[in-house]
């Protein structure tokens, strides 16, 4: 066996430490060749070092170029800038990739959801260009550039081609934001023209929301600017069993940070109730990214077995198992093989 791959692990805030522990135990039990470098960020970073994004954490990601991240608290309407957004911008992680699928064994409202969301991850209203305009108004700038739009579109089409997906749907509101969303669409069309084997269409975001909750099976790859991509990610998670089961990856040219779609879940933090599956599936995306396909598949099979048996499911999935019990059930399945 070769040297283990060094990966920065940010346990995160809220349920982060609980689910990170679970993921570490499962990957260790499966023999995944990973050496974790645990680093702090968010509230935990602030408490320990006085800053929500300590230099050591940045340095670790810079060196390892790979991280698994738990959720981080972002205060609403005040406080420090989102560390998630800062990390995505610092490492130019322009592609936020979120596969949303019905998991075998997990009954959802729908049975035929198989979507992949490509969310532009560095600009749009998340560029953080905001200011007060006098006493009674505030302005946020929606920044859309040709460069960022072209590269996220290229990522979506390359993925479609590589993984045999049939269609890319660009999400927009260019009927209202003719210049910014118009530019996003223009770039998507240019890239689409280079991939004649992949079908391409466009849908206005509000219409998409309705279509998704009525007939999600009509969509394949969704290509969206940052804000719409963020919102439809949670909507799509709701189609397949909730935020506890949807993983994600933030990918740049030479660095990638893997994290679940969900946040810190303050309502259940510290109660041993959080579903570890979303973060675990994010870790499996990381394993696949570094070529550890077999280990990822073995763990995926164990998760499927636990979801199918339904005896160790956390409350969000309709069960009454603790995070620890679900983790142990997955590890038991790994040993059974
Ligand atoms: P949330 O995703 O934390 O929670 C929404 C709902 O989903 C809650 O009821 C929660 O209990 C449930 N949920 C989420 N993950 C779950 C899991 N693994 N198992 C079981 N139930 C789960 O969203 P929120 O409440 O809007 O945000 C809370 C905090 O998280 C905020 O500070 C927000 O800024 C932050 N946040 C961080 C990230 C990130 O780090 N990438 C993403 C989203 C939100």
PDB file of C-alpha atoms and ligand atoms in Angstrom, residues 15 69 71-74 84 243-244 259 261-268 274-275 316, ligand 1:
ATOM      1  CA  UNK A  15     -23.391  19.046  14.510  1.00  0.00           C
ATOM      2  CA  UNK A  69     -15.221  20.258   5.998  1.00  0.00           C
ATOM      3  CA  UNK A  71     -20.589  23.006   8.445  1.00  0.00           C
ATOM      4  CA  UNK A  72     -19.624  26.431   9.784  1.00  0.00           C
ATOM      5  CA  UNK A  73     -21.853  28.969  11.484  1.00  0.00           C
ATOM      6  CA  UNK A  74     -22.486  32.201   9.631  1.00  0.00           C
ATOM      7  CA  UNK A  84     -17.502  29.064   3.528  1.00  0.00           C
ATOM      8  CA  UNK A 243     -30.406  17.638   4.020  1.00  0.00           C
ATOM      9  CA  UNK A 244     -29.077  14.684   5.997  1.00  0.00           C
ATOM     10  CA  UNK A 259     -18.737  19.193   2.419  1.00  0.00           C
ATOM     11  CA  UNK A 261     -25.037  20.708   1.558  1.00  0.00           C
ATOM     12  CA  UNK A 262     -26.491  21.175   5.045  1.00  0.00           C
ATOM     13  CA  UNK A 263     -25.492  23.653   7.742  1.00  0.00           C
ATOM     14  CA  UNK A 264     -24.724  23.362  11.444  1.00  0.00           C
ATOM     15  CA  UNK A 265     -28.271  22.253  12.396  1.00  0.00           C
ATOM     16  CA  UNK A 266     -28.259  24.197  15.685  1.00  0.00           C
ATOM     17  CA  UNK A 267     -31.647  22.700  16.621  1.00  0.00           C
ATOM     18  CA  UNK A 268     -30.134  19.224  17.038  1.00  0.00           C
ATOM     19  CA  UNK A 274     -27.498  14.248  13.434  1.00  0.00           C
ATOM     20  CA  UNK A 275     -27.486  12.130  10.323  1.00  0.00           C
ATOM     21  CA  UNK A 316     -34.624  12.945  10.184  1.00  0.00           C
TER      22      UNK A 316
HETATM   23  P1  LIG B   1     -29.226  23.708   8.376  1.00  0.00           P
HETATM   24  O1  LIG B   1     -28.894  22.977   7.140  1.00  0.00           O
HETATM   25  O2  LIG B   1     -28.205  23.764   9.434  1.00  0.00           O
HETATM   26  O3  LIG B   1     -30.562  23.079   9.014  1.00  0.00           O
HETATM   27  C1  LIG B   1     -31.811  23.047   8.345  1.00  0.00           C
HETATM   28  C2  LIG B   1     -32.666  21.901   8.923  1.00  0.00           C
HETATM   29  O4  LIG B   1     -32.144  20.645   8.472  1.00  0.00           O
HETATM   30  C3  LIG B   1     -32.644  21.835  10.451  1.00  0.00           C
HETATM   31  O5  LIG B   1     -33.916  21.454  10.914  1.00  0.00           O
HETATM   32  C4  LIG B   1     -31.628  20.754  10.742  1.00  0.00           C
HETATM   33  O6  LIG B   1     -31.852  20.072  11.955  1.00  0.00           O
HETATM   34  C5  LIG B   1     -31.797  19.812   9.552  1.00  0.00           C
HETATM   35  N1  LIG B   1     -30.533  19.127   9.248  1.00  0.00           N
HETATM   36  C6  LIG B   1     -29.471  19.647   8.598  1.00  0.00           C
HETATM   37  N2  LIG B   1     -28.479  18.764   8.524  1.00  0.00           N
HETATM   38  C7  LIG B   1     -28.914  17.643   9.144  1.00  0.00           C
HETATM   39  C8  LIG B   1     -28.328  16.368   9.415  1.00  0.00           C
HETATM   40  N3  LIG B   1     -27.091  16.050   9.015  1.00  0.00           N
HETATM   41  N4  LIG B   1     -29.061  15.460  10.108  1.00  0.00           N
HETATM   42  C9  LIG B   1     -30.298  15.742  10.491  1.00  0.00           C
HETATM   43  N5  LIG B   1     -30.918  16.928  10.270  1.00  0.00           N
HETATM   44  C10 LIG B   1     -30.225  17.871   9.605  1.00  0.00           C
HETATM   45  O7  LIG B   1     -29.663  25.182   7.927  1.00  0.00           O
HETATM   46  P2  LIG B   1     -29.859  26.529   8.780  1.00  0.00           P
HETATM   47  O8  LIG B   1     -30.571  26.202  10.059  1.00  0.00           O
HETATM   48  O9  LIG B   1     -30.432  27.485   7.831  1.00  0.00           O
HETATM   49  O10 LIG B   1     -28.397  27.037   9.111  1.00  0.00           O
HETATM   50  C11 LIG B   1     -27.735  26.869  10.358  1.00  0.00           C
HETATM   51  C12 LIG B   1     -26.337  27.432  10.298  1.00  0.00           C
HETATM   52  O11 LIG B   1     -25.555  26.708   9.340  1.00  0.00           O
HETATM   53  C13 LIG B   1     -26.246  28.901   9.876  1.00  0.00           C
HETATM   54  O12 LIG B   1     -25.256  29.531  10.653  1.00  0.00           O
HETATM   55  C14 LIG B   1     -25.803  28.836   8.423  1.00  0.00           C
HETATM   56  O13 LIG B   1     -25.107  29.975   8.021  1.00  0.00           O
HETATM   57  C15 LIG B   1     -24.900  27.620   8.460  1.00  0.00           C
HETATM   58  N6  LIG B   1     -24.729  26.957   7.151  1.00  0.00           N
HETATM   59  C16 LIG B   1     -23.483  26.510   6.863  1.00  0.00           C
HETATM   60  C17 LIG B   1     -23.247  25.814   5.694  1.00  0.00           C
HETATM   61  C18 LIG B   1     -21.874  25.316   5.409  1.00  0.00           C
HETATM   62  O14 LIG B   1     -21.012  25.345   6.279  1.00  0.00           O
HETATM   63  N7  LIG B   1     -21.577  24.872   4.202  1.00  0.00           N
HETATM   64  C19 LIG B   1     -24.309  25.564   4.812  1.00  0.00           C
HETATM   65  C20 LIG B   1     -25.587  25.995   5.148  1.00  0.00           C
HETATM   66  C21 LIG B   1     -25.795  26.694   6.330  1.00  0.00           C
END
